[in-house]
N, C-alpha and C. Protein backbone atom coordinates (compact mmCIF):
# COMPACT_ATOMS: atom_id res chain seq x y z
N MET A 1 37.51 -92.25 -0.39
CA MET A 1 36.29 -92.27 -1.16
C MET A 1 36.53 -91.49 -2.84
N ARG A 2 37.75 -90.53 -2.66
CA ARG A 2 38.12 -89.71 -4.11
C ARG A 2 38.61 -90.55 -4.74
N GLY A 3 39.07 -91.55 -4.82
CA GLY A 3 39.83 -92.51 -5.93
C GLY A 3 38.29 -93.35 -6.17
N TRP A 4 37.34 -93.50 -5.76
CA TRP A 4 36.19 -94.03 -5.92
C TRP A 4 35.75 -93.05 -7.31
N LEU A 5 35.46 -91.73 -6.54
CA LEU A 5 34.56 -90.54 -7.34
C LEU A 5 35.39 -90.58 -8.65
N ASP A 6 36.80 -90.36 -8.76
CA ASP A 6 37.45 -90.05 -9.62
C ASP A 6 37.22 -91.43 -10.61
N THR A 7 36.96 -92.64 -10.44
CA THR A 7 37.16 -93.96 -11.58
C THR A 7 35.86 -93.52 -11.74
N GLY A 8 34.69 -93.07 -10.99
CA GLY A 8 33.25 -93.07 -11.43
C GLY A 8 32.91 -92.09 -12.55
N TRP A 9 33.54 -90.97 -12.39
CA TRP A 9 33.99 -90.08 -13.68
C TRP A 9 34.31 -90.32 -14.83
N MET A 10 35.49 -91.13 -14.48
CA MET A 10 35.98 -91.56 -16.06
C MET A 10 35.29 -92.44 -16.38
N LEU A 11 34.33 -93.51 -15.87
CA LEU A 11 33.48 -94.47 -16.40
C LEU A 11 32.21 -93.62 -16.93
N ILE A 12 31.93 -92.48 -16.46
CA ILE A 12 30.93 -91.77 -17.20
C ILE A 12 31.69 -91.15 -18.61
N ALA A 13 32.56 -90.76 -18.06
CA ALA A 13 33.22 -89.99 -19.61
C ALA A 13 33.66 -90.94 -20.60
N LEU A 14 33.91 -92.25 -20.48
CA LEU A 14 34.39 -93.34 -21.41
C LEU A 14 32.98 -93.68 -21.84
N PHE A 15 31.92 -93.52 -21.02
CA PHE A 15 30.36 -94.00 -21.83
C PHE A 15 30.09 -93.08 -22.89
N ALA A 16 30.17 -92.00 -22.21
CA ALA A 16 29.49 -90.82 -23.36
C ALA A 16 30.37 -90.65 -24.62
N VAL A 17 31.68 -90.94 -24.39
CA VAL A 17 32.80 -90.93 -25.72
C VAL A 17 32.30 -91.96 -26.20
N LEU A 18 31.99 -93.07 -25.74
CA LEU A 18 31.51 -94.34 -26.53
C LEU A 18 30.06 -94.03 -27.32
N GLY A 19 29.40 -93.26 -26.74
CA GLY A 19 27.87 -92.88 -27.57
C GLY A 19 26.77 -93.36 -26.75
N VAL A 20 27.30 -93.56 -25.04
CA VAL A 20 25.82 -94.18 -24.39
C VAL A 20 25.17 -93.19 -24.29
N ASP A 21 23.82 -93.39 -24.25
CA ASP A 21 22.79 -92.11 -23.79
C ASP A 21 23.06 -91.69 -22.67
N LEU A 22 22.56 -90.73 -22.37
CA LEU A 22 22.56 -90.20 -20.75
C LEU A 22 21.72 -90.47 -19.88
N VAL A 23 20.78 -90.65 -20.19
CA VAL A 23 19.39 -91.37 -19.76
C VAL A 23 20.35 -92.75 -19.22
N VAL A 24 21.17 -93.94 -19.84
CA VAL A 24 21.35 -95.01 -19.32
C VAL A 24 22.55 -94.51 -18.40
N ILE A 25 23.44 -93.83 -18.71
CA ILE A 25 24.33 -93.11 -17.56
C ILE A 25 23.50 -92.80 -16.04
N VAL A 26 22.84 -91.91 -16.41
CA VAL A 26 21.70 -91.51 -15.16
C VAL A 26 21.45 -92.50 -14.19
N VAL A 27 20.36 -93.54 -15.01
CA VAL A 27 19.95 -94.89 -14.17
C VAL A 27 21.08 -95.75 -13.80
N LEU A 28 22.24 -95.89 -14.24
CA LEU A 28 23.34 -96.72 -13.87
C LEU A 28 24.15 -96.14 -12.42
N VAL A 29 23.98 -94.69 -12.54
CA VAL A 29 24.54 -94.06 -11.25
C VAL A 29 23.61 -94.28 -10.33
N ALA A 30 22.09 -94.06 -10.72
CA ALA A 30 21.22 -94.24 -9.54
C ALA A 30 20.85 -95.77 -8.96
N ALA A 31 21.09 -96.83 -9.81
CA ALA A 31 21.03 -97.79 -9.10
C ALA A 31 22.14 -98.12 -8.63
N VAL A 32 23.13 -97.92 -8.54
CA VAL A 32 24.52 -97.68 -7.76
C VAL A 32 24.31 -97.31 -6.51
N LEU A 33 23.98 -95.93 -6.46
CA LEU A 33 23.59 -95.15 -5.11
C LEU A 33 22.42 -95.92 -4.21
N ALA A 34 21.50 -96.27 -5.08
CA ALA A 34 20.28 -96.66 -4.21
C ALA A 34 21.03 -98.29 -4.10
N ARG A 35 21.91 -99.13 -4.68
CA ARG A 35 22.49 -100.54 -3.93
C ARG A 35 23.04 -99.84 -2.72
N LYS A 36 24.09 -98.90 -2.62
CA LYS A 36 24.67 -98.52 -1.68
C LYS A 36 23.94 -98.18 -0.28
N ARG A 37 23.01 -97.82 -0.65
CA ARG A 37 22.22 -97.01 0.45
C ARG A 37 21.53 -97.98 0.84
N TRP A 38 21.10 -99.25 0.05
CA TRP A 38 20.34 -100.66 1.04
C TRP A 38 21.11 -101.63 1.84
N VAL A 39 22.14 -101.51 1.14
CA VAL A 39 23.13 -102.60 1.51
C VAL A 39 23.64 -101.69 3.04
N SER A 40 23.97 -100.22 3.42
CA SER A 40 24.29 -99.76 4.52
C SER A 40 23.38 -99.73 5.10
N ASP A 41 21.94 -99.81 4.88
CA ASP A 41 21.01 -99.80 5.93
C ASP A 41 20.63 -101.13 6.32
N GLU A 42 21.07 -102.21 6.16
CA GLU A 42 21.02 -103.51 6.29
C GLU A 42 21.22 -103.34 7.82
N PRO A 43 20.76 -104.67 8.64
CA PRO A 43 21.02 -104.34 10.37
C PRO A 43 22.25 -105.01 10.17
N GLY A 44 23.21 -104.20 11.20
CA GLY A 44 24.59 -104.84 11.41
C GLY A 44 25.70 -104.28 10.59
N ALA A 45 25.16 -103.90 9.48
CA ALA A 45 26.35 -103.59 8.33
C ALA A 45 27.34 -102.65 8.87
N PHE A 46 28.56 -102.96 8.12
CA PHE A 46 29.62 -101.86 8.50
C PHE A 46 30.44 -101.74 7.04
N ARG A 47 31.19 -100.54 7.28
CA ARG A 47 31.97 -100.22 6.00
C ARG A 47 33.12 -100.52 6.44
N GLY A 48 34.12 -101.03 5.74
CA GLY A 48 35.59 -101.61 5.60
C GLY A 48 35.86 -102.14 4.81
N ALA A 49 37.08 -102.74 5.25
CA ALA A 49 37.89 -103.36 4.02
C ALA A 49 38.53 -104.84 4.51
N ILE A 50 38.65 -105.94 3.65
CA ILE A 50 38.97 -107.13 4.09
C ILE A 50 40.47 -107.97 3.51
N ARG A 51 41.12 -108.50 3.64
CA ARG A 51 42.08 -109.23 2.81
C ARG A 51 42.62 -110.35 3.39
N ILE A 52 43.03 -111.22 3.22
CA ILE A 52 43.57 -112.64 3.60
C ILE A 52 45.14 -112.17 4.11
N THR A 53 45.40 -112.98 5.08
CA THR A 53 46.61 -112.42 5.56
C THR A 53 47.45 -113.85 5.63
N GLY A 54 47.02 -114.95 5.41
CA GLY A 54 47.47 -116.19 5.35
C GLY A 54 46.37 -117.00 4.99
N GLY A 55 46.92 -118.33 4.16
CA GLY A 55 46.21 -118.99 3.49
C GLY A 55 45.28 -118.77 2.46
N GLU A 56 44.41 -119.43 2.05
CA GLU A 56 43.53 -119.28 0.59
C GLU A 56 42.02 -118.96 1.39
N VAL A 57 41.42 -117.99 0.77
CA VAL A 57 39.69 -117.92 0.80
C VAL A 57 39.39 -117.55 -0.81
N PRO A 58 38.70 -118.66 -1.04
CA PRO A 58 37.96 -118.24 -2.44
C PRO A 58 37.37 -116.69 -2.37
N GLY A 59 38.01 -115.85 -3.59
CA GLY A 59 36.90 -114.66 -4.08
C GLY A 59 37.53 -113.49 -2.99
N LEU A 60 38.28 -113.74 -2.56
CA LEU A 60 39.46 -112.81 -1.54
C LEU A 60 40.79 -112.77 -1.93
N GLY A 61 41.47 -111.50 -1.60
CA GLY A 61 42.83 -111.44 -2.17
C GLY A 61 43.61 -110.98 -1.01
N THR A 62 45.05 -110.82 -0.96
CA THR A 62 45.89 -110.46 -0.13
C THR A 62 45.73 -108.63 0.11
N ARG A 63 45.46 -107.95 -0.97
CA ARG A 63 45.36 -106.49 -1.19
C ARG A 63 43.96 -106.54 -0.50
N ARG A 64 44.10 -105.41 0.33
CA ARG A 64 42.46 -104.64 0.98
C ARG A 64 41.57 -104.54 -0.32
N MET A 65 40.42 -104.87 -0.11
CA MET A 65 39.06 -104.93 -0.53
C MET A 65 38.05 -104.36 0.12
N ARG A 66 37.64 -102.90 -0.26
CA ARG A 66 36.99 -102.27 0.34
C ARG A 66 35.13 -102.76 -0.02
N GLY A 67 34.63 -102.82 0.86
CA GLY A 67 32.90 -102.62 0.64
C GLY A 67 32.36 -102.60 1.91
N TYR A 68 31.10 -103.57 2.15
CA TYR A 68 30.37 -103.44 3.47
C TYR A 68 30.33 -104.99 3.86
N GLY A 69 30.48 -105.16 5.29
CA GLY A 69 30.21 -106.50 5.38
C GLY A 69 29.02 -106.14 6.69
N ARG A 70 28.58 -107.51 6.67
CA ARG A 70 27.72 -107.87 7.90
C ARG A 70 27.45 -109.04 8.57
N TRP A 71 27.52 -109.54 9.67
CA TRP A 71 27.28 -110.87 9.82
C TRP A 71 25.99 -111.34 10.06
N VAL A 72 25.89 -112.91 9.68
CA VAL A 72 25.04 -113.91 9.82
C VAL A 72 25.02 -115.07 10.35
N ARG A 73 25.32 -115.08 11.74
CA ARG A 73 25.83 -116.24 12.69
C ARG A 73 27.49 -116.00 12.92
N GLU A 74 27.95 -117.16 12.55
CA GLU A 74 29.72 -117.32 11.48
C GLU A 74 29.90 -116.93 10.65
N ILE A 75 28.98 -116.49 9.70
CA ILE A 75 29.44 -116.01 8.26
C ILE A 75 29.52 -114.40 7.92
N LEU A 76 30.70 -114.29 7.45
CA LEU A 76 30.65 -112.98 7.13
C LEU A 76 30.29 -112.88 5.93
N VAL A 77 29.13 -111.36 5.62
CA VAL A 77 28.80 -111.61 4.05
C VAL A 77 29.38 -110.30 3.75
N TRP A 78 30.21 -110.30 2.45
CA TRP A 78 31.32 -109.16 2.32
C TRP A 78 30.56 -108.96 0.53
N MET A 79 30.02 -107.39 0.67
CA MET A 79 29.94 -106.96 -0.24
C MET A 79 30.70 -106.11 -1.12
N LYS A 80 31.30 -106.40 -2.43
CA LYS A 80 32.84 -105.84 -2.53
C LYS A 80 32.15 -104.29 -3.28
N ALA A 81 33.05 -103.39 -3.12
CA ALA A 81 32.75 -102.36 -3.83
C ALA A 81 33.45 -102.08 -4.96
N PRO A 82 33.48 -101.42 -5.85
CA PRO A 82 32.03 -100.08 -5.82
C PRO A 82 30.59 -100.40 -6.12
N PHE A 83 30.62 -101.39 -6.82
CA PHE A 83 28.93 -101.72 -7.29
C PHE A 83 28.28 -102.42 -6.25
N LEU A 84 28.92 -102.98 -5.20
CA LEU A 84 28.35 -103.78 -4.23
C LEU A 84 27.18 -104.89 -4.73
N PHE A 85 27.47 -105.20 -6.14
CA PHE A 85 26.99 -106.27 -6.61
C PHE A 85 27.14 -107.54 -6.18
N ARG A 86 28.27 -107.75 -6.04
CA ARG A 86 29.09 -109.36 -5.96
C ARG A 86 29.41 -109.46 -4.71
N SER A 87 28.98 -110.42 -3.66
CA SER A 87 29.22 -110.98 -2.78
C SER A 87 29.96 -111.83 -2.35
N GLU A 88 30.91 -111.98 -1.20
CA GLU A 88 31.57 -112.91 -0.86
C GLU A 88 31.28 -113.28 0.64
N LEU A 89 30.54 -114.66 0.77
CA LEU A 89 30.61 -115.63 2.10
C LEU A 89 31.55 -116.04 2.70
N VAL A 90 32.09 -115.85 3.85
CA VAL A 90 33.31 -116.12 4.46
C VAL A 90 32.75 -116.83 5.83
N VAL A 91 32.83 -118.23 6.07
CA VAL A 91 32.81 -119.12 7.04
C VAL A 91 33.94 -118.92 8.45
N ALA A 92 33.81 -118.07 9.19
CA ALA A 92 35.22 -117.49 10.38
C ALA A 92 34.74 -118.93 11.51
N ASP A 93 35.75 -119.48 11.92
CA ASP A 93 35.93 -120.32 12.97
C ASP A 93 36.05 -119.38 14.10
N ALA A 94 37.09 -118.44 14.55
CA ALA A 94 36.99 -118.05 15.60
C ALA A 94 37.81 -116.67 15.53
N ALA A 95 37.94 -115.88 16.56
CA ALA A 95 39.03 -114.40 16.52
C ALA A 95 40.54 -115.18 16.61
N ALA A 96 41.23 -114.58 15.93
CA ALA A 96 42.84 -115.19 16.06
C ALA A 96 43.35 -113.91 16.49
N GLY A 97 42.93 -113.64 17.81
CA GLY A 97 43.80 -112.18 18.50
C GLY A 97 42.91 -111.50 18.65
N ALA A 98 43.20 -110.08 19.68
CA ALA A 98 42.38 -109.21 20.14
C ALA A 98 42.15 -108.09 18.76
N ALA A 99 41.41 -107.40 19.04
CA ALA A 99 41.15 -106.29 18.01
C ALA A 99 42.25 -105.26 18.31
N ARG A 100 42.24 -104.70 17.29
CA ARG A 100 43.34 -103.56 17.47
C ARG A 100 43.09 -102.34 16.83
N ALA A 101 43.52 -101.28 16.93
CA ALA A 101 43.30 -99.76 16.27
C ALA A 101 44.27 -100.02 14.95
N ALA A 102 44.16 -99.59 14.02
CA ALA A 102 44.85 -99.32 12.83
C ALA A 102 45.96 -98.30 13.02
N LYS A 103 46.91 -98.38 12.17
CA LYS A 103 48.33 -97.36 12.30
C LYS A 103 47.31 -96.16 11.40
N PRO A 104 47.76 -95.10 11.88
CA PRO A 104 47.51 -94.06 10.47
C PRO A 104 48.13 -94.30 9.56
N GLY A 105 47.26 -94.39 8.44
CA GLY A 105 47.82 -94.96 7.02
C GLY A 105 48.12 -96.00 6.58
N GLU A 106 47.39 -97.06 7.45
CA GLU A 106 47.37 -98.50 7.52
C GLU A 106 46.34 -98.88 6.40
N VAL A 107 45.34 -97.96 6.75
CA VAL A 107 44.15 -98.71 5.73
C VAL A 107 43.44 -97.33 5.40
N ARG A 108 43.34 -97.57 3.96
CA ARG A 108 42.58 -96.21 3.20
C ARG A 108 41.18 -96.24 3.22
N GLY A 109 40.47 -95.68 2.73
CA GLY A 109 39.28 -95.46 2.69
C GLY A 109 38.46 -96.18 3.50
N VAL A 110 38.63 -96.35 4.77
CA VAL A 110 37.81 -96.61 6.27
C VAL A 110 37.63 -95.61 6.85
N GLY A 111 38.42 -94.32 7.21
CA GLY A 111 38.26 -93.50 7.99
C GLY A 111 39.77 -93.37 9.08
N LYS A 112 39.56 -92.58 10.20
CA LYS A 112 40.98 -92.15 10.39
C LYS A 112 40.94 -93.16 11.73
N HIS A 113 39.74 -93.57 12.43
CA HIS A 113 39.77 -94.10 13.65
C HIS A 113 39.39 -95.86 13.26
N ALA A 114 40.02 -96.52 12.71
CA ALA A 114 39.37 -97.38 12.08
C ALA A 114 40.07 -98.75 13.15
N ALA A 115 39.44 -99.84 13.27
CA ALA A 115 39.74 -100.73 13.82
C ALA A 115 40.22 -102.17 12.99
N ILE A 116 40.65 -103.04 13.82
CA ILE A 116 41.21 -104.13 12.69
C ILE A 116 40.88 -105.29 13.48
N VAL A 117 40.29 -106.64 13.37
CA VAL A 117 40.05 -107.51 13.63
C VAL A 117 40.36 -108.99 12.61
N VAL A 118 41.16 -109.64 13.75
CA VAL A 118 41.92 -111.01 12.67
C VAL A 118 41.32 -112.04 12.80
N LEU A 119 40.68 -112.58 12.18
CA LEU A 119 39.94 -114.20 11.98
C LEU A 119 40.28 -114.97 11.55
N ALA A 120 40.02 -116.05 12.43
CA ALA A 120 40.46 -117.58 11.59
C ALA A 120 39.46 -118.20 10.90
N VAL A 121 39.93 -118.71 10.02
CA VAL A 121 38.73 -119.34 8.68
C VAL A 121 39.12 -120.70 8.19
N GLY A 122 38.19 -121.10 7.81
CA GLY A 122 38.17 -122.54 7.61
C GLY A 122 39.60 -123.13 6.82
N GLY A 123 40.10 -123.86 6.93
CA GLY A 123 41.48 -124.50 6.12
C GLY A 123 42.63 -123.99 6.87
N GLY A 124 42.52 -123.26 8.04
CA GLY A 124 43.98 -122.51 8.70
C GLY A 124 44.06 -120.88 7.70
N ALA A 125 43.48 -120.78 7.15
CA ALA A 125 43.34 -119.13 6.86
C ALA A 125 42.95 -118.13 8.03
N ARG A 126 43.74 -117.19 7.22
CA ARG A 126 43.56 -116.04 8.46
C ARG A 126 43.23 -114.52 7.67
N ILE A 127 42.10 -113.87 7.98
CA ILE A 127 41.72 -112.70 7.19
C ILE A 127 41.94 -111.43 8.36
N GLU A 128 41.82 -110.25 7.67
CA GLU A 128 41.75 -109.06 8.30
C GLU A 128 40.58 -108.41 7.84
N VAL A 129 39.91 -107.65 9.03
CA VAL A 129 38.68 -107.12 8.61
C VAL A 129 38.89 -106.02 9.38
N ALA A 130 38.93 -104.55 8.44
CA ALA A 130 39.31 -103.42 9.02
C ALA A 130 37.95 -102.67 9.04
N ALA A 131 37.26 -102.00 10.27
CA ALA A 131 36.17 -101.67 9.87
C ALA A 131 36.19 -100.00 10.18
N SER A 132 35.50 -99.09 9.96
CA SER A 132 35.19 -97.66 10.28
C SER A 132 35.00 -97.51 11.70
N ALA A 133 35.23 -96.18 12.27
CA ALA A 133 34.89 -96.10 13.84
C ALA A 133 33.41 -96.49 14.10
N ASP A 134 32.21 -96.12 13.37
CA ASP A 134 31.35 -96.24 13.70
C ASP A 134 30.80 -98.08 13.20
N GLY A 135 31.87 -98.86 12.85
CA GLY A 135 31.39 -100.50 12.73
C GLY A 135 32.41 -101.02 13.36
N ARG A 136 33.11 -100.81 14.51
CA ARG A 136 33.96 -101.06 15.22
C ARG A 136 33.98 -102.61 15.94
N GLU A 137 32.42 -102.50 16.81
CA GLU A 137 31.84 -103.37 17.67
C GLU A 137 31.22 -104.87 16.54
N ARG A 138 30.21 -104.20 15.10
CA ARG A 138 30.26 -105.05 14.15
C ARG A 138 31.21 -105.79 13.62
N ALA A 139 32.27 -105.22 13.57
CA ALA A 139 33.15 -105.94 12.55
C ALA A 139 33.78 -107.59 13.18
N ALA A 140 33.72 -107.36 14.65
CA ALA A 140 33.95 -108.63 15.32
C ALA A 140 32.95 -109.51 15.35
N GLY A 141 31.58 -109.27 14.93
CA GLY A 141 30.68 -109.99 14.98
C GLY A 141 30.55 -110.87 16.10
N PRO A 142 30.06 -112.11 16.20
CA PRO A 142 29.86 -113.30 17.40
C PRO A 142 31.00 -113.25 17.88
N PHE A 143 32.22 -112.83 17.25
CA PHE A 143 33.74 -113.19 18.16
C PHE A 143 34.06 -111.78 18.83
N ALA A 144 32.99 -111.11 19.36
CA ALA A 144 33.55 -109.65 19.86
C ALA A 144 33.47 -110.20 21.42
N VAL A 145 35.07 -109.63 21.64
CA VAL A 145 35.12 -109.91 23.38
C VAL A 145 34.32 -109.07 24.33
N GLY A 146 33.87 -108.11 23.99
CA GLY A 146 33.17 -106.70 24.81
C GLY A 146 33.87 -105.42 25.22
N GLY A 147 35.16 -105.71 25.25
CA GLY A 147 35.98 -104.44 25.85
C GLY A 147 36.17 -103.72 24.22
N PRO A 148 36.68 -102.27 24.75
CA PRO A 148 36.78 -101.62 24.00
C PRO A 148 37.96 -101.51 23.12
N VAL A 149 38.45 -101.37 21.70
CA VAL A 149 39.07 -101.30 21.13
C VAL A 149 40.74 -100.20 21.41
N ARG A 150 41.39 -100.50 21.45
CA ARG A 150 42.56 -99.29 21.38
C ARG A 150 43.57 -99.34 20.68
């Protein structure tokens, strides 16, 4: 969270140096905060990070990308941070293994007790979805096995 805040303050300072009116900056910040609240309050939404571990998925990369996700049947709708205005749709085929607890320091910005779910995606690709402690069950979506993540 700290890195995002630092980036946000740098953007505000850049806008101020460029002569952007303070009202425009306040409206932009209010819009981003309102969007975050709206996205996080969606039914089934969870905070996390996503990355590709094998193959190719349009819109995703091998570096972890933070944001919010939610499942609509077998489709993971991923809203990319920091502004949450861009969404990626990932059609998952099945779970590609059991969910596991993240090692300390493995996933940043998600929380201490993150869980990682590996999913098989169309075309033989694999993705990892890391979710915060409060979104562990929601991260697996329709592929949840029902047991606690250890």
